[in-house]
CSV table of C-alpha atoms in Angstrom, one decimal:
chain,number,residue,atom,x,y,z
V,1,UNK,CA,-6.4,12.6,-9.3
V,2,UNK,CA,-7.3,10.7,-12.1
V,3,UNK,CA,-3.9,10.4,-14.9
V,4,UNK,CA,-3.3,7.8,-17.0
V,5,UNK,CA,-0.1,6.2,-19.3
V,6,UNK,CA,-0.8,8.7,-21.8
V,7,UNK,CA,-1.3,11.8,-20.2
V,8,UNK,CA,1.3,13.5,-21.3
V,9,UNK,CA,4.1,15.1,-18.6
V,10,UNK,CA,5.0,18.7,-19.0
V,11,UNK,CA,8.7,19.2,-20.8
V,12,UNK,CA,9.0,22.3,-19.0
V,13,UNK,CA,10.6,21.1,-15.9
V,14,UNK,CA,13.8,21.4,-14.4
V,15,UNK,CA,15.4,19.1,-12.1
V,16,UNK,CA,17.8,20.9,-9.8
V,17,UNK,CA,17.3,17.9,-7.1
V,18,UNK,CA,20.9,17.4,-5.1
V,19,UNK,CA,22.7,20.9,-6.4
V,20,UNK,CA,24.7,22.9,-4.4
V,21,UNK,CA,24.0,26.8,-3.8
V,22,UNK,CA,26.0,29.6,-3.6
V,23,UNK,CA,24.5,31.9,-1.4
V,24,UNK,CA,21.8,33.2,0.9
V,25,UNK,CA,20.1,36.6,0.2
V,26,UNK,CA,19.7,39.0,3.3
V,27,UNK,CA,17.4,42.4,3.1
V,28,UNK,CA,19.2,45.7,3.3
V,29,UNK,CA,22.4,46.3,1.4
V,30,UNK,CA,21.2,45.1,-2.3
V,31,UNK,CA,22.5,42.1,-3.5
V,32,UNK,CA,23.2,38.7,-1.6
V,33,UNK,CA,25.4,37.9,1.3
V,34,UNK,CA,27.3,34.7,-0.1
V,35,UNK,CA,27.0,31.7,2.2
V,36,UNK,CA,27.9,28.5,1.4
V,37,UNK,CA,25.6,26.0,2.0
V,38,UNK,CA,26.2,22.4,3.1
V,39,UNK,CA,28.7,20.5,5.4
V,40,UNK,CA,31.6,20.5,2.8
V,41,UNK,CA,34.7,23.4,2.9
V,42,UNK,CA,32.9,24.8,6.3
V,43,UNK,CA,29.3,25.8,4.6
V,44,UNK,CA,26.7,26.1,6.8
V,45,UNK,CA,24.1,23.2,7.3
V,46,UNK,CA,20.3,23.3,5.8
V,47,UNK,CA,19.6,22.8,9.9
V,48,UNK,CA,21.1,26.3,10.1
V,49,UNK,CA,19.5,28.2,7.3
V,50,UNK,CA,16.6,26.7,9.1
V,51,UNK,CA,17.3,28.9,12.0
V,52,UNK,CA,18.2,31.8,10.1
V,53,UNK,CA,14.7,31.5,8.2
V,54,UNK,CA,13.1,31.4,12.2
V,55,UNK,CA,15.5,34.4,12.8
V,56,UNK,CA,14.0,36.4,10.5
V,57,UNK,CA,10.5,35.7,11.3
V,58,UNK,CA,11.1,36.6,14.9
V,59,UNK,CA,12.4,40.2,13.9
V,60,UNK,CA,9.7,40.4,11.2
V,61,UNK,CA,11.1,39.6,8.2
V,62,UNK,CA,9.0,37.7,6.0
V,63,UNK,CA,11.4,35.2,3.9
V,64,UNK,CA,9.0,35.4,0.9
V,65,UNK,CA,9.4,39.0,0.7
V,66,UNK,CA,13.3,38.2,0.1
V,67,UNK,CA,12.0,36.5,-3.3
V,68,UNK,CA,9.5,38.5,-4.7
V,69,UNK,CA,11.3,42.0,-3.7
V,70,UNK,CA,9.5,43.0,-0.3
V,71,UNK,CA,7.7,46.0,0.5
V,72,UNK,CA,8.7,49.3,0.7
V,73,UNK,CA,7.1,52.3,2.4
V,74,UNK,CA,-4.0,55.5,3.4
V,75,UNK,CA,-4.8,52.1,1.0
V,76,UNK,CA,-5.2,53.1,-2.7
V,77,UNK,CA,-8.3,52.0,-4.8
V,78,UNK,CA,-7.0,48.7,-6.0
V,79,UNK,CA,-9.7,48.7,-8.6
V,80,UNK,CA,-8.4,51.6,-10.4
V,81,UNK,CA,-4.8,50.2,-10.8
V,82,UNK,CA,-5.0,46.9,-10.9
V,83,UNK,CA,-7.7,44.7,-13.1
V,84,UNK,CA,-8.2,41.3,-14.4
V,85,UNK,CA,-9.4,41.1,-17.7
V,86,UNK,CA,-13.2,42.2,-18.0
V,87,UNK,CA,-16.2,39.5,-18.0
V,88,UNK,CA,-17.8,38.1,-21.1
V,89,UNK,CA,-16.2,37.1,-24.7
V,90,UNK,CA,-13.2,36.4,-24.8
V,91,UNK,CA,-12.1,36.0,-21.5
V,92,UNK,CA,-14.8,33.8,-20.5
V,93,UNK,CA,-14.6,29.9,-20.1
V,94,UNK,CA,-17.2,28.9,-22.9
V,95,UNK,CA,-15.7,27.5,-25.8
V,96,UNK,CA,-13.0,26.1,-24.4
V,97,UNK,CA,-11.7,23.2,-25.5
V,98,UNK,CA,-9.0,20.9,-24.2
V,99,UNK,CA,-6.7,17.8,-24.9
V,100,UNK,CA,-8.7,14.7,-23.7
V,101,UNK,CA,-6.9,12.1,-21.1
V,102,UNK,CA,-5.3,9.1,-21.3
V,103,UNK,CA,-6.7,5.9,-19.8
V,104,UNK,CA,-5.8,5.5,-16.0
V,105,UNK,CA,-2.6,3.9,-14.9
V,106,UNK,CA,-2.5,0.9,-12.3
V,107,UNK,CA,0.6,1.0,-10.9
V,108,UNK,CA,3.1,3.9,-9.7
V,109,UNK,CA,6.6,4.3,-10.3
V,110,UNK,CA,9.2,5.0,-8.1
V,111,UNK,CA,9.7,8.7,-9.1
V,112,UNK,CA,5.7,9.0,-8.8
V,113,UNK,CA,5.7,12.3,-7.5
V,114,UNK,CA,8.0,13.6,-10.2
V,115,UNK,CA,5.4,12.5,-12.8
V,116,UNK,CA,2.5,13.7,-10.8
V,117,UNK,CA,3.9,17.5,-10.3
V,118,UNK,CA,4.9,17.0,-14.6
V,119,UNK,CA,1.6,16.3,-15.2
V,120,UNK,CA,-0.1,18.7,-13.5
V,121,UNK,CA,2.0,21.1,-14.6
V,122,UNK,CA,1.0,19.9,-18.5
V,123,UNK,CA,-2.7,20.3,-16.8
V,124,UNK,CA,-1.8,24.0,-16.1
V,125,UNK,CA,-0.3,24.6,-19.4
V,126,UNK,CA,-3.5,23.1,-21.4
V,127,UNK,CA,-5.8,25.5,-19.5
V,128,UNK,CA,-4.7,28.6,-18.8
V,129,UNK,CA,-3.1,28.2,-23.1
V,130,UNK,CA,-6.7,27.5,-24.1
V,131,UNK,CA,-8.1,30.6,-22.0
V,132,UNK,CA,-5.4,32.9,-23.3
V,133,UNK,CA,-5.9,31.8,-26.5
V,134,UNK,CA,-9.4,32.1,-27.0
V,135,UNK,CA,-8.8,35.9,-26.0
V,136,UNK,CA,-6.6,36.4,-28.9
V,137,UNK,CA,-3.2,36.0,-26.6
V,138,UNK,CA,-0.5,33.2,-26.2
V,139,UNK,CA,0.2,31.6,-22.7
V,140,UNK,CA,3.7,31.7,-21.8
V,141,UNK,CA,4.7,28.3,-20.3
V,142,UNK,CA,6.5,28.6,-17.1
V,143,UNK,CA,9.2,26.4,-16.0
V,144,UNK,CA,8.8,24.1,-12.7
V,145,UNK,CA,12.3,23.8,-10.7
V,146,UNK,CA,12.7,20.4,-8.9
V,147,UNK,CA,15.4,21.5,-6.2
V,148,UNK,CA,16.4,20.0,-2.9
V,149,UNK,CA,17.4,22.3,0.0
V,150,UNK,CA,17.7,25.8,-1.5
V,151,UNK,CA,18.2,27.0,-5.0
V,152,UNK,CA,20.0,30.1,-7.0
V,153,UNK,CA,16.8,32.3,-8.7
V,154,UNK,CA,17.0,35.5,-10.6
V,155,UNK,CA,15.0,36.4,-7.8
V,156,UNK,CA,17.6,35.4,-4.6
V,157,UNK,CA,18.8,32.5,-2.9
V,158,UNK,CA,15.5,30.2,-1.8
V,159,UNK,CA,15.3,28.1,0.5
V,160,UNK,CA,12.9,25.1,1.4
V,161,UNK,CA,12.1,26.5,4.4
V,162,UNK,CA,9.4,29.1,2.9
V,163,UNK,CA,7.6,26.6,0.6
V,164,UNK,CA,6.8,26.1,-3.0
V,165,UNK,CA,7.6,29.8,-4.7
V,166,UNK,CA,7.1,31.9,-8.2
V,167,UNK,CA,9.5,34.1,-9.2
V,168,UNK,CA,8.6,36.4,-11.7
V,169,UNK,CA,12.1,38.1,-12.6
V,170,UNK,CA,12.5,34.4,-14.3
V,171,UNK,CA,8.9,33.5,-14.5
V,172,UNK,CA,9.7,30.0,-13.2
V,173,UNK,CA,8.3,27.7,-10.0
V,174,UNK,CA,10.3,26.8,-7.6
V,175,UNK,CA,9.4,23.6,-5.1
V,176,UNK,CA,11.2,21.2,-2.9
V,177,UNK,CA,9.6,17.9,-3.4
V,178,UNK,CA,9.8,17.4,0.2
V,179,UNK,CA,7.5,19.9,1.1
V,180,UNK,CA,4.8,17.3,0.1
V,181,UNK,CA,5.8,15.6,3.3
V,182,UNK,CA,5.5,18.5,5.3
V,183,UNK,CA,2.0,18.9,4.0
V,184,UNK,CA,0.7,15.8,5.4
V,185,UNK,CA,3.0,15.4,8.4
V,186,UNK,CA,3.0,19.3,9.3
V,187,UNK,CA,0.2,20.7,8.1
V,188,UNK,CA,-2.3,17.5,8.2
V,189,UNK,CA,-3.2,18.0,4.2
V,190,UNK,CA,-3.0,14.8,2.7
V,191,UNK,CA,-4.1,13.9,-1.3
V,192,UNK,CA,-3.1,13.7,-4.4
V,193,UNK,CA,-5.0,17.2,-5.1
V,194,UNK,CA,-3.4,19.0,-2.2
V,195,UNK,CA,-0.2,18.6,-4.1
V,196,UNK,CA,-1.8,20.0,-6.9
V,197,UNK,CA,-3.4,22.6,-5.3
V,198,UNK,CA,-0.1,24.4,-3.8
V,199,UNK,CA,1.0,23.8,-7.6
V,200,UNK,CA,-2.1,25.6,-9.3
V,201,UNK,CA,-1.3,27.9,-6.8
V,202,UNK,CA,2.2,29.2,-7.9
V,203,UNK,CA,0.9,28.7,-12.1
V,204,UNK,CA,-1.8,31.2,-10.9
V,205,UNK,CA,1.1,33.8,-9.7
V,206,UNK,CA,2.6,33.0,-13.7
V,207,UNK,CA,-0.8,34.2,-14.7
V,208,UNK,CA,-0.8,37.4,-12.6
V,209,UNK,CA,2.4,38.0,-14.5
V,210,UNK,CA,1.4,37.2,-17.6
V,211,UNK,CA,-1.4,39.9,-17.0
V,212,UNK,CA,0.4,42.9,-15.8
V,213,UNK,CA,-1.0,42.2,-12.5
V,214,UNK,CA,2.3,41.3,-10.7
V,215,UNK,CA,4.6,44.4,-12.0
V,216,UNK,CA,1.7,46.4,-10.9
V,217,UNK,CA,1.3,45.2,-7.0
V,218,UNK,CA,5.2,45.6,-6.5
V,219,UNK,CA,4.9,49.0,-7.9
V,220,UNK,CA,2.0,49.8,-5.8
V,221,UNK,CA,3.3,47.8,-2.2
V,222,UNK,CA,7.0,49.9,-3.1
V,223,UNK,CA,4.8,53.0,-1.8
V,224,UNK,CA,3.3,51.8,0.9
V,225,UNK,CA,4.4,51.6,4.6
V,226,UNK,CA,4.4,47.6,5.5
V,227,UNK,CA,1.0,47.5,6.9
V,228,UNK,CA,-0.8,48.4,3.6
V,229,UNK,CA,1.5,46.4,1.3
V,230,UNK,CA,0.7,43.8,3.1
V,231,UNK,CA,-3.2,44.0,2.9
V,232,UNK,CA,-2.0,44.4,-1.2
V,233,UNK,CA,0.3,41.2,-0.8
V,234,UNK,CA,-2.7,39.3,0.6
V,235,UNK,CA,-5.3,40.3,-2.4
V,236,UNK,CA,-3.0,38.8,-4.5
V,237,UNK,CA,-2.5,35.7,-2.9
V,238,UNK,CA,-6.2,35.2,-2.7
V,239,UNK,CA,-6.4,36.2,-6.1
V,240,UNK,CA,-3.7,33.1,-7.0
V,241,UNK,CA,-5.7,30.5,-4.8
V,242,UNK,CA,-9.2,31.4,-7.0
V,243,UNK,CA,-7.0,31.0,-10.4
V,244,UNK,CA,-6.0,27.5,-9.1
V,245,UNK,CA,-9.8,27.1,-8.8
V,246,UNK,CA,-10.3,28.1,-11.9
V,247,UNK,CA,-7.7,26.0,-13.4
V,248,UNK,CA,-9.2,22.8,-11.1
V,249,UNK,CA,-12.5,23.3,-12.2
V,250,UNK,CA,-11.6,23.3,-16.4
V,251,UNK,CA,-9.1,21.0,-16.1
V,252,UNK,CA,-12.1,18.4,-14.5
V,253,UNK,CA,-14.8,19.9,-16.5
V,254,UNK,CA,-12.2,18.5,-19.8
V,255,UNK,CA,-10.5,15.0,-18.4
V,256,UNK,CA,-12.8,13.9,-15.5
V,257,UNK,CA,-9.3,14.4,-13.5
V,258,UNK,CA,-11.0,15.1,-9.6
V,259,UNK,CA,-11.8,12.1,-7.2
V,260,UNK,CA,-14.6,12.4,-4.8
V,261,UNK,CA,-13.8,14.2,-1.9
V,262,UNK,CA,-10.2,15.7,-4.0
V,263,UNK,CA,-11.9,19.2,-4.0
V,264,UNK,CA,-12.2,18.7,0.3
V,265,UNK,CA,-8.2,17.8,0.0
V,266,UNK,CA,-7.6,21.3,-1.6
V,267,UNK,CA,-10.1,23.0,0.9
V,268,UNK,CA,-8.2,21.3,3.6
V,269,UNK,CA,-4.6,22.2,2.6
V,270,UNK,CA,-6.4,26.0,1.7
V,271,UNK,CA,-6.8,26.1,5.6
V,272,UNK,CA,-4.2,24.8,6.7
V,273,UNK,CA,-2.1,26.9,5.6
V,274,UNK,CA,-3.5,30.6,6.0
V,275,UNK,CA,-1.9,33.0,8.2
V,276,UNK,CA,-3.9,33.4,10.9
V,277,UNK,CA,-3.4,29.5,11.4
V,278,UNK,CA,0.7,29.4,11.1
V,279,UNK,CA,0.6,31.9,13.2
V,280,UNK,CA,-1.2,30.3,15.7
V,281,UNK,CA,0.7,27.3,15.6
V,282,UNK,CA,4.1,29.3,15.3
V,283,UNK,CA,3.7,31.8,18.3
V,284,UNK,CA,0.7,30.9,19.7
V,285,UNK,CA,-1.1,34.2,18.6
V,286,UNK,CA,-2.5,35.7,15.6
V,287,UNK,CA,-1.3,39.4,14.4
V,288,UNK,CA,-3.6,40.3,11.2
V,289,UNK,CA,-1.2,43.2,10.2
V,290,UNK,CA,1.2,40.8,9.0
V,291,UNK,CA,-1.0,38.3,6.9
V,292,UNK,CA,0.7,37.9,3.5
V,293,UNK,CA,-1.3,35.8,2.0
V,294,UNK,CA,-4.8,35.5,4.3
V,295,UNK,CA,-7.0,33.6,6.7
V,296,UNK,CA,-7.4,30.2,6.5
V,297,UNK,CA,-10.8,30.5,5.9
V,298,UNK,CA,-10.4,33.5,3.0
V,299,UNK,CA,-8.5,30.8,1.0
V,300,UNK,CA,-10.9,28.6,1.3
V,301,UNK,CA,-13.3,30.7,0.4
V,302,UNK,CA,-11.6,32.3,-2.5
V,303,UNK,CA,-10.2,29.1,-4.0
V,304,UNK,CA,-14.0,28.0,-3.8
V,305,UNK,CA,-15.1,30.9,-5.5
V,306,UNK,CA,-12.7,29.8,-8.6
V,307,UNK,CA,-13.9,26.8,-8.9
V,308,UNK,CA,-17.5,27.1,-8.7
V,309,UNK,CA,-17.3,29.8,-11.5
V,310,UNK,CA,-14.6,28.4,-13.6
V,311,UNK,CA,-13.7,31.8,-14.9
V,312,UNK,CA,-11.0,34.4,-14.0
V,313,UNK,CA,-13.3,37.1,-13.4
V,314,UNK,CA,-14.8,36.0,-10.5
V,315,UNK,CA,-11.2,36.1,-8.9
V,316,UNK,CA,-11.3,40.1,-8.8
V,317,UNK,CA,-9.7,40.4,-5.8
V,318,UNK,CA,-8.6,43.8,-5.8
V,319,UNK,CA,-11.9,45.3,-6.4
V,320,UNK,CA,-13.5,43.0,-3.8
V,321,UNK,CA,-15.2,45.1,-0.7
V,322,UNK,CA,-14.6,42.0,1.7
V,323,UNK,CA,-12.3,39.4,1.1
């Protein structure tokens, strides 16, 4: 992606990188169980919260569900109860106007990525403050949290091992840096936009927020058997990958900031990562009831949707016949 020198780096991010962590939420009970984490005073190692996180997929836990307050127990008309903002003036893109970009920087640092994620991260904030503004609203900025390992949230203990997350009990993002690595060496995503991509991503759950949109699916999913809150967990996943479309495409429409072949990088991470392909990879077969957050090729497809249209409408997912 294209930044330069002055491209400015968002101020809303904290860096929790090295911290230790008091605990380790567990479903069932309320609360957390408290379980010291690291080698020190007879904590338990990040090698063994790995296994716990495998544990819990094996019985059918899904460690995401432990942050964003997992689903409780006939599919509803999501149209009815859940809605992005309607099409036309104001919510649509035209007339938005955003900070131009810096001149192109030659040379990387060594906390590159730190600056990269910052920067997209002002990218995000320019956007989605531009759309809510022009529709009469103010965009509340979210805070990014650097951690390394696993991290204390108002939402539970998370840990590395589930990926980049939103919580929206403190509306910040959560990501271990590292995770970048796995994205190349794990899931074969390489790119500068990739990274951006997964970041989009989690803004686009701030948005959902923001909106109503989240309060409304947990309300919803808490009266559903596991099955259907699932399908409703998946709709708005989808729905976050076509907001990180939209944000890709106004961000590049303002500051020239995509490569050639950057929009592939994001298709290629959007598949890499669906359900149907983790699954695969994980237990060498493919159980549709439990996607959270959709096929490989519904990402891709939704995320392209996004960007093609550049507007939030087009990333009704809840009123969509097929995904």
């Amino acid at each position: 992606m294209r930044y330069g020198e002055n491209d400015r780096e968002s101020r809303n991010v904290e860096d929790r990188r090295g911290r230790s962590v008091r605990g380790f939420p567990f479903p069932g009970g309320g609360g957390q169980i408290r379980i010291p984490v690291g080698r020190r005073g007879g904590g338990l190692s990040l090698t063994t919260l790995i296994i716990l996180g495998a544990l819990m997929l094996l019985f059918g836990i899904n460690p995401l569900d432990l942050l964003q307050g997992g689903p409780g127990g006939g599919l509803p008309d999501f149209g009815r109860e859940i809605q992005l903002p309607r099409g036309g003036q104001p919510w649509d893109r035209q007339g938005i106007e955003l900070p131009g970009r810096g001149e192109q920087s030659a040379t990387r640092n060594d906390d590159e990525i730190k600056r990269f994620v910052s920067r997209v991260l002002a990218d995000t904030e320019d956007v989605w403050s531009a759309v809510f503004a022009r529709a009469g609203r103010t965009y509340e900025e979210p805070k990014l949290v650097l951690f390394t390992g696993a991290v204390e949230t108002h939402c539970g203990l998370g840990a590395a091992q589930v990926g980049p997350f939103y919580c929206p009990l403190d509306r910040k993002v959560y990501i271990d840096l590292s995770f970048f690595d796995e994205l190349v060496r794990r899931f074969k995503a390489p790119g500068d936009f990739a990274q951006a991509y997964v970041l989009a991503h989690e803004v686009g759950h701030h948005v959902q927020t923001l909106l109503g949109i989240t309060e409304k699916v947990q309300q919803l999913k808490a009266r559903l058997p596991e099955r259907e809150a699932n399908q409703v967990q998946v709709r708005m996943e989808l729905q976050a990958d076509c907001l990180a479309g939209v944000w890709a495409k106004l961000t590049d429409e303002a500051n020239n900031r995509l490569e050639p072949g950057e929009i592939e990088e994001g298709l290629n991470a959007a598949s890499r990562i669906g359900d149907d392909t983790l699954q695969r990879q994980m237990t060498g077969r493919v159980v549709p009831d439990a996607f959270t957050h959709g096929t490989s090729a519904q990402r891709v497809r939704w995320f392209r949707r996004g960007f093609k249209s550049g507007e939030m409408q087009a990333c009704d997912t809840f009123n969509a016949e097929s995904l």
